[in-house]
PDB file of C-alpha atoms in Angstrom:
ATOM      1  CA  MET A   3       0.000   0.000   0.000  1.00  0.00           C
ATOM      2  CA  CYS A   4       2.758   2.448   0.903  1.00  0.00           C
ATOM      3  CA  ARG A   5       4.580   1.798  -2.367  1.00  0.00           C
ATOM      4  CA  HIS A   6       1.595   2.541  -4.600  1.00  0.00           C
ATOM      5  CA  PHE A   7      -0.461   4.923  -2.428  1.00  0.00           C
ATOM      6  CA  GLY A   8       2.143   6.448  -0.116  1.00  0.00           C
ATOM      7  CA  GLU A   9       2.896  10.172  -0.120  1.00  0.00           C
ATOM      8  CA  ARG A  10       6.222  11.903  -0.184  1.00  0.00           C
ATOM      9  CA  GLY A  11       7.623  12.583   3.241  1.00  0.00           C
ATOM     10  CA  GLY A  12       6.948   9.076   4.535  1.00  0.00           C
ATOM     11  CA  GLU A  13       9.527   6.391   5.098  1.00  0.00           C
ATOM     12  CA  GLU A  14      11.268   6.012   1.762  1.00  0.00           C
ATOM     13  CA  LYS A  15      12.533   2.524   2.616  1.00  0.00           C
ATOM     14  CA  PHE A  16       8.928   1.280   2.641  1.00  0.00           C
ATOM     15  CA  ARG A  17       7.744   3.501  -0.194  1.00  0.00           C
ATOM     16  CA  ARG A  18      10.538   3.528  -2.779  1.00  0.00           C
ATOM     17  CA  ASP A  19      14.040   2.429  -1.760  1.00  0.00           C
ATOM     18  CA  GLY A  20      13.255  -0.966  -0.210  1.00  0.00           C
ATOM     19  CA  TYR A  21      14.232  -2.431   3.164  1.00  0.00           C
ATOM     20  CA  LYS A  22      17.617  -4.091   3.734  1.00  0.00           C
ATOM     21  CA  ASP A  23      18.058  -4.344   7.498  1.00  0.00           C
ATOM     22  CA  TRP A  24      16.433  -7.763   7.873  1.00  0.00           C
ATOM     23  CA  LYS A  25      17.729  -8.184  11.420  1.00  0.00           C
ATOM     24  CA  HIS A  26      15.385  -5.445  12.666  1.00  0.00           C
ATOM     25  CA  MET A  27      12.614  -6.078  10.147  1.00  0.00           C
ATOM     26  CA  ASN A  28       9.916  -7.009  12.675  1.00  0.00           C
ATOM     27  CA  THR A  29      10.547  -3.967  14.865  1.00  0.00           C
ATOM     28  CA  ALA A  30      10.579  -1.646  11.869  1.00  0.00           C
ATOM     29  CA  CYS A  31       7.320  -3.085  10.512  1.00  0.00           C
ATOM     30  CA  TYR A  32       5.505  -2.684  13.843  1.00  0.00           C
ATOM     31  CA  LYS A  33       6.710   0.904  14.066  1.00  0.00           C
ATOM     32  CA  HIS A  34       5.782   1.687  10.481  1.00  0.00           C
ATOM     33  CA  GLU A  35       2.340   0.129  10.861  1.00  0.00           C
ATOM     34  CA  SER A  36       1.431   2.655  13.548  1.00  0.00           C
ATOM     35  CA  SER A  37       2.750   5.651  11.573  1.00  0.00           C
ATOM     36  CA  ARG A  38       0.391   8.197  10.053  1.00  0.00           C
ATOM     37  CA  ALA A  39       1.934   7.802   6.583  1.00  0.00           C
ATOM     38  CA  HIS A  40       1.054   4.099   6.556  1.00  0.00           C
ATOM     39  CA  GLN A  41      -2.482   4.719   7.811  1.00  0.00           C
ATOM     40  CA  ILE A  42      -3.114   7.271   5.059  1.00  0.00           C
ATOM     41  CA  ALA A  43      -1.800   4.844   2.427  1.00  0.00           C
ATOM     42  CA  VAL A  44      -4.046   2.045   3.738  1.00  0.00           C
ATOM     43  CA  GLU A  45      -7.079   4.354   3.683  1.00  0.00           C
ATOM     44  CA  LYS A  46      -6.363   5.329   0.079  1.00  0.00           C
ATOM     45  CA  TYR A  47      -5.974   1.680  -0.871  1.00  0.00           C
ATOM     46  CA  ASN A  48      -9.267   0.730   0.783  1.00  0.00           C
ATOM     47  CA  ASN A  49     -11.086   3.556  -0.992  1.00  0.00           C
ATOM     48  CA  TYR A  50      -9.575   2.454  -4.304  1.00  0.00           C
ATOM     49  CA  ARG A  51     -10.612  -1.163  -3.699  1.00  0.00           C
ATOM     50  CA  GLU A  52     -14.169  -0.250  -2.704  1.00  0.00           C
ATOM     51  CA  CYS A  53     -14.455   1.996  -5.740  1.00  0.00           C
ATOM     52  CA  ASN A  54     -13.488  -0.870  -8.031  1.00  0.00           C
ATOM     53  CA  LYS A  55     -15.992  -3.187  -6.327  1.00  0.00           C
ATOM     54  CA  SER A  56     -18.874  -0.714  -6.530  1.00  0.00           C
ATOM     55  CA  ASP A  57     -21.439  -0.535  -9.284  1.00  0.00           C
ATOM     56  CA  CYS A  58     -19.721   2.536 -10.694  1.00  0.00           C
ATOM     57  CA  GLY A  59     -16.742   0.428 -11.771  1.00  0.00           C
ATOM     58  CA  THR A  60     -13.125   1.506 -11.931  1.00  0.00           C
ATOM     59  CA  ILE A  61     -11.907   5.090 -11.970  1.00  0.00           C
ATOM     60  CA  VAL A  62     -11.313   4.920 -15.715  1.00  0.00           C
ATOM     61  CA  HIS A  63     -14.829   3.614 -16.268  1.00  0.00           C
ATOM     62  CA  GLN A  64     -16.305   6.419 -14.161  1.00  0.00           C
ATOM     63  CA  LEU A  65     -14.449   9.042 -16.177  1.00  0.00           C
ATOM     64  CA  ILE A  66     -15.775   7.745 -19.498  1.00  0.00           C
ATOM     65  CA  ASN A  67     -19.182   6.636 -18.223  1.00  0.00           C
ATOM     66  CA  THR A  68     -21.964   7.826 -20.498  1.00  0.00           C
ATOM     67  CA  ASP A  69     -24.950   5.857 -19.190  1.00  0.00           C
ATOM     68  CA  GLY A  70     -26.186   8.721 -17.000  1.00  0.00           C
ATOM     69  CA  ARG A  71     -25.105   7.223 -13.702  1.00  0.00           C
ATOM     70  CA  GLN A  72     -22.141   9.547 -13.393  1.00  0.00           C
ATOM     71  CA  SER A  73     -24.428  12.570 -13.643  1.00  0.00           C
ATOM     72  CA  GLU A  74     -26.301  11.261 -10.595  1.00  0.00           C
ATOM     73  CA  VAL A  75     -23.030  11.037  -8.673  1.00  0.00           C
ATOM     74  CA  ILE A  76     -22.138  14.580  -9.685  1.00  0.00           C
ATOM     75  CA  GLU A  77     -25.541  15.866  -8.577  1.00  0.00           C
ATOM     76  CA  ARG A  78     -25.210  14.003  -5.270  1.00  0.00           C
ATOM     77  CA  ASN A  79     -21.814  15.561  -4.612  1.00  0.00           C
ATOM     78  CA  ARG A  80     -23.137  18.966  -5.615  1.00  0.00           C
ATOM     79  CA  GLU A  81     -25.970  18.769  -3.084  1.00  0.00           C
ATOM     80  CA  HIS A  82     -23.522  17.575  -0.440  1.00  0.00           C
ATOM     81  CA  ILE A  83     -21.135  20.491  -0.903  1.00  0.00           C
ATOM     82  CA  LYS A  84     -24.074  22.916  -0.678  1.00  0.00           C
ATOM     83  CA  ILE A  85     -24.735  21.710   2.876  1.00  0.00           C
ATOM     84  CA  ILE A  86     -21.033  21.958   3.722  1.00  0.00           C
ATOM     85  CA  LEU A  87     -20.861  25.493   2.326  1.00  0.00           C
ATOM     86  CA  ASP A  88     -23.995  26.649   4.172  1.00  0.00           C
ATOM     87  CA  ILE A  89     -22.627  25.448   7.518  1.00  0.00           C
ATOM     88  CA  VAL A  90     -19.201  27.007   6.902  1.00  0.00           C
ATOM     89  CA  LEU A  91     -20.695  30.376   5.933  1.00  0.00           C
ATOM     90  CA  THR A  92     -23.130  30.303   8.865  1.00  0.00           C
ATOM     91  CA  CYS A  93     -20.265  29.753  11.310  1.00  0.00           C
ATOM     92  CA  ALA A  94     -18.286  32.549   9.677  1.00  0.00           C
ATOM     93  CA  LYS A  95     -21.245  34.938   9.764  1.00  0.00           C
ATOM     94  CA  GLN A  96     -21.972  34.229  13.439  1.00  0.00           C
ATOM     95  CA  GLU A  97     -18.232  34.357  14.292  1.00  0.00           C
ATOM     96  CA  ILE A  98     -18.280  30.741  15.489  1.00  0.00           C
ATOM     97  CA  PRO A  99     -15.018  28.773  15.170  1.00  0.00           C
ATOM     98  CA  LEU A 100     -15.316  25.828  12.807  1.00  0.00           C
ATOM     99  CA  ARG A 101     -13.036  23.538  14.781  1.00  0.00           C
ATOM    100  CA  GLY A 102     -11.623  23.163  18.251  1.00  0.00           C
ATOM    101  CA  PHE A 103      -8.610  21.693  19.962  1.00  0.00           C
ATOM    102  CA  ARG A 104      -9.809  18.075  20.134  1.00  0.00           C
ATOM    103  CA  LYS A 105      -7.717  15.664  18.109  1.00  0.00           C
ATOM    104  CA  HIS A 106      -9.755  12.476  18.561  1.00  0.00           C
ATOM    105  CA  LYS A 107     -13.336  13.436  17.771  1.00  0.00           C
ATOM    106  CA  ASP A 108     -14.670   9.888  18.108  1.00  0.00           C
ATOM    107  CA  GLU A 109     -13.657   9.746  21.774  1.00  0.00           C
ATOM    108  CA  VAL A 110     -15.658  12.790  22.873  1.00  0.00           C
ATOM    109  CA  LYS A 111     -19.351  13.543  22.896  1.00  0.00           C
ATOM    110  CA  ASN A 112     -18.927  17.146  21.778  1.00  0.00           C
ATOM    111  CA  ALA A 113     -16.941  17.442  18.542  1.00  0.00           C
ATOM    112  CA  ASP A 114     -16.084  20.590  16.581  1.00  0.00           C
ATOM    113  CA  ASN A 115     -18.840  23.117  15.869  1.00  0.00           C
ATOM    114  CA  PHE A 116     -18.832  22.245  12.176  1.00  0.00           C
ATOM    115  CA  LEU A 117     -19.311  18.511  12.781  1.00  0.00           C
ATOM    116  CA  GLU A 118     -21.938  19.051  15.463  1.00  0.00           C
ATOM    117  CA  LEU A 119     -23.961  21.303  13.153  1.00  0.00           C
ATOM    118  CA  PHE A 120     -23.702  18.757  10.362  1.00  0.00           C
ATOM    119  CA  LYS A 121     -24.932  16.026  12.719  1.00  0.00           C
ATOM    120  CA  LEU A 122     -27.836  18.267  13.703  1.00  0.00           C
ATOM    121  CA  VAL A 123     -28.833  18.739  10.064  1.00  0.00           C
ATOM    122  CA  CYS A 124     -28.595  14.981   9.461  1.00  0.00           C
ATOM    123  CA  ARG A 125     -30.879  14.225  12.412  1.00  0.00           C
ATOM    124  CA  HIS A 126     -33.636  16.378  10.919  1.00  0.00           C
ATOM    125  CA  ASN A 127     -33.070  15.294   7.327  1.00  0.00           C
ATOM    126  CA  PRO A 128     -32.386  11.551   6.869  1.00  0.00           C
ATOM    127  CA  ASP A 129     -31.727  12.087   3.140  1.00  0.00           C
ATOM    128  CA  ILE A 130     -28.572  14.041   3.985  1.00  0.00           C
ATOM    129  CA  GLN A 131     -27.362  11.203   6.202  1.00  0.00           C
ATOM    130  CA  ARG A 132     -28.042   8.608   3.508  1.00  0.00           C
ATOM    131  CA  ARG A 133     -26.190  10.729   0.981  1.00  0.00           C
ATOM    132  CA  LEU A 134     -23.270  11.056   3.381  1.00  0.00           C
ATOM    133  CA  ASP A 135     -23.125   7.281   3.878  1.00  0.00           C
ATOM    134  CA  ALA A 136     -22.947   6.751   0.123  1.00  0.00           C
ATOM    135  CA  ILE A 137     -20.013   9.129  -0.346  1.00  0.00           C
ATOM    136  CA  PRO A 138     -16.489   7.637  -0.064  1.00  0.00           C
ATOM    137  CA  ASN A 139     -14.435   8.647   2.959  1.00  0.00           C
ATOM    138  CA  ASN A 140     -12.016  10.645   0.830  1.00  0.00           C
ATOM    139  CA  ALA A 141     -14.849  12.755  -0.617  1.00  0.00           C
ATOM    140  CA  LYS A 142     -16.874  13.744   2.456  1.00  0.00           C
ATOM    141  CA  MET A 143     -15.238  17.217   2.459  1.00  0.00           C
ATOM    142  CA  PHE A 144     -14.788  17.394   6.221  1.00  0.00           C
ATOM    143  CA  SER A 145     -11.128  18.342   5.937  1.00  0.00           C
ATOM    144  CA  HIS A 146      -9.874  21.590   7.483  1.00  0.00           C
ATOM    145  CA  ASP A 147      -8.195  22.462   4.190  1.00  0.00           C
ATOM    146  CA  ILE A 148     -11.501  22.203   2.315  1.00  0.00           C
ATOM    147  CA  GLN A 149     -13.188  24.448   4.878  1.00  0.00           C
ATOM    148  CA  ASN A 150     -10.466  27.054   4.393  1.00  0.00           C
ATOM    149  CA  ASP A 151     -10.756  26.757   0.601  1.00  0.00           C
ATOM    150  CA  LEU A 152     -14.514  27.372   0.784  1.00  0.00           C
ATOM    151  CA  LEU A 153     -14.004  30.441   2.958  1.00  0.00           C
ATOM    152  CA  ASN A 154     -11.360  31.793   0.585  1.00  0.00           C
ATOM    153  CA  ALA A 155     -13.652  31.228  -2.409  1.00  0.00           C
ATOM    154  CA  ALA A 156     -16.543  33.004  -0.671  1.00  0.00           C
ATOM    155  CA  SER A 157     -14.233  35.891   0.242  1.00  0.00           C
ATOM    156  CA  THR A 158     -13.038  36.214  -3.359  1.00  0.00           C
ATOM    157  CA  LEU A 159     -16.604  36.355  -4.694  1.00  0.00           C
ATOM    158  CA  LEU A 160     -17.583  38.961  -2.096  1.00  0.00           C
ATOM    159  CA  LEU A 161     -14.608  41.176  -2.965  1.00  0.00           C
ATOM    160  CA  ARG A 162     -15.511  40.919  -6.649  1.00  0.00           C
ATOM    161  CA  ARG A 163     -19.030  42.137  -5.867  1.00  0.00           C
ATOM    162  CA  MET A 164     -17.641  45.084  -3.876  1.00  0.00           C
ATOM    163  CA  LYS A 165     -15.343  46.009  -6.747  1.00  0.00           C
ATOM    164  CA  LYS A 166     -18.294  45.955  -9.149  1.00  0.00           C
ATOM    165  CA  GLU A 167     -20.290  48.220  -6.826  1.00  0.00           C
ATOM    166  CA  LEU A 168     -17.391  50.671  -6.464  1.00  0.00           C
ATOM    167  CA  HIS A 169     -16.818  51.025 -10.190  1.00  0.00           C
ATOM    168  CA  GLY A 170     -20.406  50.976 -11.387  1.00  0.00           C
ATOM    169  CA  SER A 171     -21.141  53.032 -14.509  1.00  0.00           C
ATOM    170  CA  GLU A 172     -19.131  56.119 -13.575  1.00  0.00           C
ATOM    171  CA  GLY A 173     -17.488  55.071 -10.318  1.00  0.00           C
ATOM    172  CA  THR A 174     -18.391  56.287  -6.859  1.00  0.00           C
ATOM    173  CA  PHE A 175     -16.770  58.347  -4.139  1.00  0.00           C
ATOM    174  CA  TYR A 176     -15.290  56.393  -1.281  1.00  0.00           C
ATOM    175  CA  ALA A 177     -13.391  56.728   1.993  1.00  0.00           C
ATOM    176  CA  ILE A 178     -10.708  54.466   3.436  1.00  0.00           C
ATOM    177  CA  LEU A 179     -10.843  53.348   7.069  1.00  0.00           C
ATOM    178  CA  ALA A 180      -8.014  51.551   8.843  1.00  0.00           C
ATOM    179  CA  ASP A 181      -7.236  50.514  12.387  1.00  0.00           C
ATOM    180  CA  GLU A 182      -4.812  48.168  14.104  1.00  0.00           C
ATOM    181  CA  CYS A 183      -5.594  45.344  16.482  1.00  0.00           C
ATOM    182  CA  LYS A 184      -3.920  42.317  18.027  1.00  0.00           C
ATOM    183  CA  ASP A 185      -4.992  38.724  17.663  1.00  0.00           C
ATOM    184  CA  ILE A 186      -4.835  36.106  20.393  1.00  0.00           C
ATOM    185  CA  SER A 187      -1.151  35.500  19.623  1.00  0.00           C
ATOM    186  CA  LYS A 188      -0.400  39.227  20.151  1.00  0.00           C
ATOM    187  CA  LYS A 189       0.395  39.700  16.461  1.00  0.00           C
ATOM    188  CA  GLU A 190      -0.208  43.202  15.149  1.00  0.00           C
ATOM    189  CA  LEU A 191      -2.919  43.314  12.461  1.00  0.00           C
ATOM    190  CA  VAL A 192      -4.221  46.120  10.290  1.00  0.00           C
ATOM    191  CA  ALA A 193      -7.913  46.073   9.375  1.00  0.00           C
ATOM    192  CA  VAL A 194      -8.899  47.981   6.230  1.00  0.00           C
ATOM    193  CA  CYS A 195     -12.442  49.019   5.324  1.00  0.00           C
ATOM    194  CA  LEU A 196     -14.063  50.948   2.487  1.00  0.00           C
ATOM    195  CA  ARG A 197     -17.032  53.283   2.975  1.00  0.00           C
ATOM    196  CA  TYR A 198     -18.997  54.222  -0.134  1.00  0.00           C
ATOM    197  CA  VAL A 199     -22.470  54.966  -1.439  1.00  0.00           C
ATOM    198  CA  TYR A 200     -24.251  52.383  -3.575  1.00  0.00           C
ATOM    199  CA  MET A 201     -27.789  52.831  -4.923  1.00  0.00           C
ATOM    200  CA  GLY A 202     -28.485  55.603  -2.440  1.00  0.00           C
ATOM    201  CA  SER A 203     -27.328  53.758   0.687  1.00  0.00           C
ATOM    202  CA  VAL A 204     -24.054  54.058   2.566  1.00  0.00           C
ATOM    203  CA  ARG A 205     -22.094  50.833   2.757  1.00  0.00           C
ATOM    204  CA  GLU A 206     -19.113  50.091   4.957  1.00  0.00           C
ATOM    205  CA  ARG A 207     -17.260  46.916   4.060  1.00  0.00           C
ATOM    206  CA  ALA A 208     -14.178  45.230   5.512  1.00  0.00           C
ATOM    207  CA  ILE A 209     -11.852  44.320   2.644  1.00  0.00           C
ATOM    208  CA  GLY A 210      -8.718  43.038   4.371  1.00  0.00           C
ATOM    209  CA  LEU A 211      -6.973  42.055   7.587  1.00  0.00           C
ATOM    210  CA  VAL A 212      -3.195  41.871   7.196  1.00  0.00           C
ATOM    211  CA  ASP A 213      -0.364  41.462   9.650  1.00  0.00           C
ATOM    212  CA  THR A 214       2.506  43.925   9.906  1.00  0.00           C
ATOM    213  CA  GLU A 215       5.811  43.811  11.730  1.00  0.00           C
ATOM    214  CA  GLU A 216       6.186  47.598  11.875  1.00  0.00           C
ATOM    215  CA  MET A 217       3.617  50.053  13.182  1.00  0.00           C
ATOM    216  CA  THR A 218       5.110  53.120  11.506  1.00  0.00           C
ATOM    217  CA  ALA A 219       3.100  55.356   9.165  1.00  0.00           C
ATOM    218  CA  GLU A 220       5.055  54.146   6.126  1.00  0.00           C
ATOM    219  CA  ALA A 221       4.615  50.452   6.960  1.00  0.00           C
ATOM    220  CA  ILE A 222       0.894  50.835   7.655  1.00  0.00           C
ATOM    221  CA  ALA A 223       0.431  52.855   4.459  1.00  0.00           C
ATOM    222  CA  LYS A 224       2.070  50.075   2.431  1.00  0.00           C
ATOM    223  CA  LYS A 225      -0.237  47.483   3.984  1.00  0.00           C
ATOM    224  CA  ILE A 226      -3.281  49.618   3.226  1.00  0.00           C
ATOM    225  CA  MET A 227      -2.176  50.010  -0.391  1.00  0.00           C
ATOM    226  CA  GLU A 228      -1.652  46.246  -0.714  1.00  0.00           C
ATOM    227  CA  VAL A 229      -5.256  45.648   0.325  1.00  0.00           C
ATOM    228  CA  VAL A 230      -6.758  48.463  -1.749  1.00  0.00           C
ATOM    229  CA  ALA A 231      -4.700  47.861  -4.932  1.00  0.00           C
ATOM    230  CA  PRO A 232      -6.794  44.917  -6.313  1.00  0.00           C
ATOM    231  CA  PHE A 233      -9.876  47.180  -6.402  1.00  0.00           C
ATOM    232  CA  GLU A 234      -8.185  49.482  -8.963  1.00  0.00           C
ATOM    233  CA  LEU A 235      -9.764  52.567  -7.396  1.00  0.00           C
ATOM    234  CA  ASP A 236      -9.443  56.065  -8.795  1.00  0.00           C
ATOM    235  CA  PRO A 237      -7.478  58.211  -6.280  1.00  0.00           C
ATOM    236  CA  ASN A 238      -9.438  61.281  -7.419  1.00  0.00           C
ATOM    237  CA  LEU A 239     -12.636  59.708  -6.065  1.00  0.00           C
ATOM    238  CA  CYS A 240     -11.203  59.242  -2.565  1.00  0.00           C
ATOM    239  CA  VAL A 241     -12.884  61.863  -0.343  1.00  0.00           C
ATOM    240  CA  GLY A 242     -11.678  60.887   3.127  1.00  0.00           C
ATOM    241  CA  PHE A 243      -9.538  58.792   5.423  1.00  0.00           C
ATOM    242  CA  GLY A 244     -10.235  57.416   8.873  1.00  0.00           C
ATOM    243  CA  PHE A 245      -7.370  56.317  11.091  1.00  0.00           C
ATOM    244  CA  ASP A 246      -7.160  55.654  14.805  1.00  0.00           C
ATOM    245  CA  GLY A 247      -3.903  57.106  16.081  1.00  0.00           C
ATOM    246  CA  ALA A 248      -3.452  60.401  14.271  1.00  0.00           C
ATOM    247  CA  SER A 249       0.013  60.923  15.716  1.00  0.00           C
ATOM    248  CA  VAL A 250       1.291  57.866  13.823  1.00  0.00           C
ATOM    249  CA  MET A 251      -0.498  58.574  10.555  1.00  0.00           C
ATOM    250  CA  ALA A 252       0.316  62.297  10.517  1.00  0.00           C
ATOM    251  CA  GLY A 253       2.356  63.722   7.679  1.00  0.00           C
ATOM    252  CA  TYR A 254       2.406  63.967   3.936  1.00  0.00           C
ATOM    253  CA  LYS A 255       3.811  61.301   1.666  1.00  0.00           C
ATOM    254  CA  PRO A 256       5.799  62.663  -1.351  1.00  0.00           C
ATOM    255  CA  SER A 257       4.718  61.906  -4.888  1.00  0.00           C
ATOM    256  CA  SER A 258       7.246  59.062  -5.082  1.00  0.00           C
ATOM    257  CA  GLY A 259       5.204  57.129  -2.527  1.00  0.00           C
ATOM    258  CA  PRO A 260       1.606  55.879  -2.606  1.00  0.00           C
ATOM    259  CA  PRO A 261      -0.882  57.926  -4.700  1.00  0.00           C
ATOM    260  CA  PHE A 262      -2.874  58.781  -1.562  1.00  0.00           C
ATOM    261  CA  LYS A 263      -2.045  61.553   0.898  1.00  0.00           C
ATOM    262  CA  MET A 264      -1.852  60.262   4.459  1.00  0.00           C
ATOM    263  CA  GLN A 265      -3.012  63.226   6.536  1.00  0.00           C
ATOM    264  CA  SER A 266      -3.578  63.443  10.263  1.00  0.00           C
ATOM    265  CA  MET A 267      -7.199  62.771  11.192  1.00  0.00           C
ATOM    266  CA  CYS A 268      -9.041  60.586  13.669  1.00  0.00           C
ATOM    267  CA  THR A 269     -12.371  60.430  11.848  1.00  0.00           C
ATOM    268  CA  VAL A 270     -13.512  60.318   8.280  1.00  0.00           C
ATOM    269  CA  THR A 271     -13.983  63.673   6.606  1.00  0.00           C
ATOM    270  CA  LEU A 272     -16.397  63.492   3.711  1.00  0.00           C
ATOM    271  CA  ILE A 273     -16.371  66.243   1.092  1.00  0.00           C
ATOM    272  CA  ASP A 274     -19.808  67.260  -0.127  1.00  0.00           C
TER     273      ASP A 274
END
């Protein structure tokens, strides 16, 4: 299993090079059997074997299947990821952490928030549970990496919508807001927001949260420009800034620097 399904970073003597120390073979095998690399390889092998035994046939057959069954699998997976996405976005909207510190979820009654919410949905909708049981273990989408990918995709789509609102037909006036804060690890972060008018209503949107090692005016200005740059905003339409800590942000940046003037102010000043 480790030779055909093993990942790089595992024990190369079991995956590629071969084992030569026959005197300590038994000890090495017992140790390797309990390693995470071996367990992952065994899980991949089992999924591959079950896939070949299923009605869908081999992987190659599934890729070229034209009898309509593959479309049902695609639709099933599509409905499954909708549930995953709804739970992830709900947790993000309510500022609920997706996962906790527990490593062995099967040994505790209270798992991560994401898993507990999914179990709750399954209890009230048996169809979701049946669909989950039919999905292979390597396609359930419960991985932390998949959760992060979904959040990043949602963030990208939201930023695209903001950019479309800011440009519109002729563009709109806007103000830039920025403030610093510290996370739980005491790392300095800079939060950047845009305030603008869209369809007659004032909107204030957070567009970025970046870390910075320096809390000088120049360093903060660079971080703000990094966040604002993808929006391709017209500097002539910027009508105000809002910064907490006017003593740090005071001063005027020469023309060789960013296209915005960083002036001392504690609140946003809008020009009528």
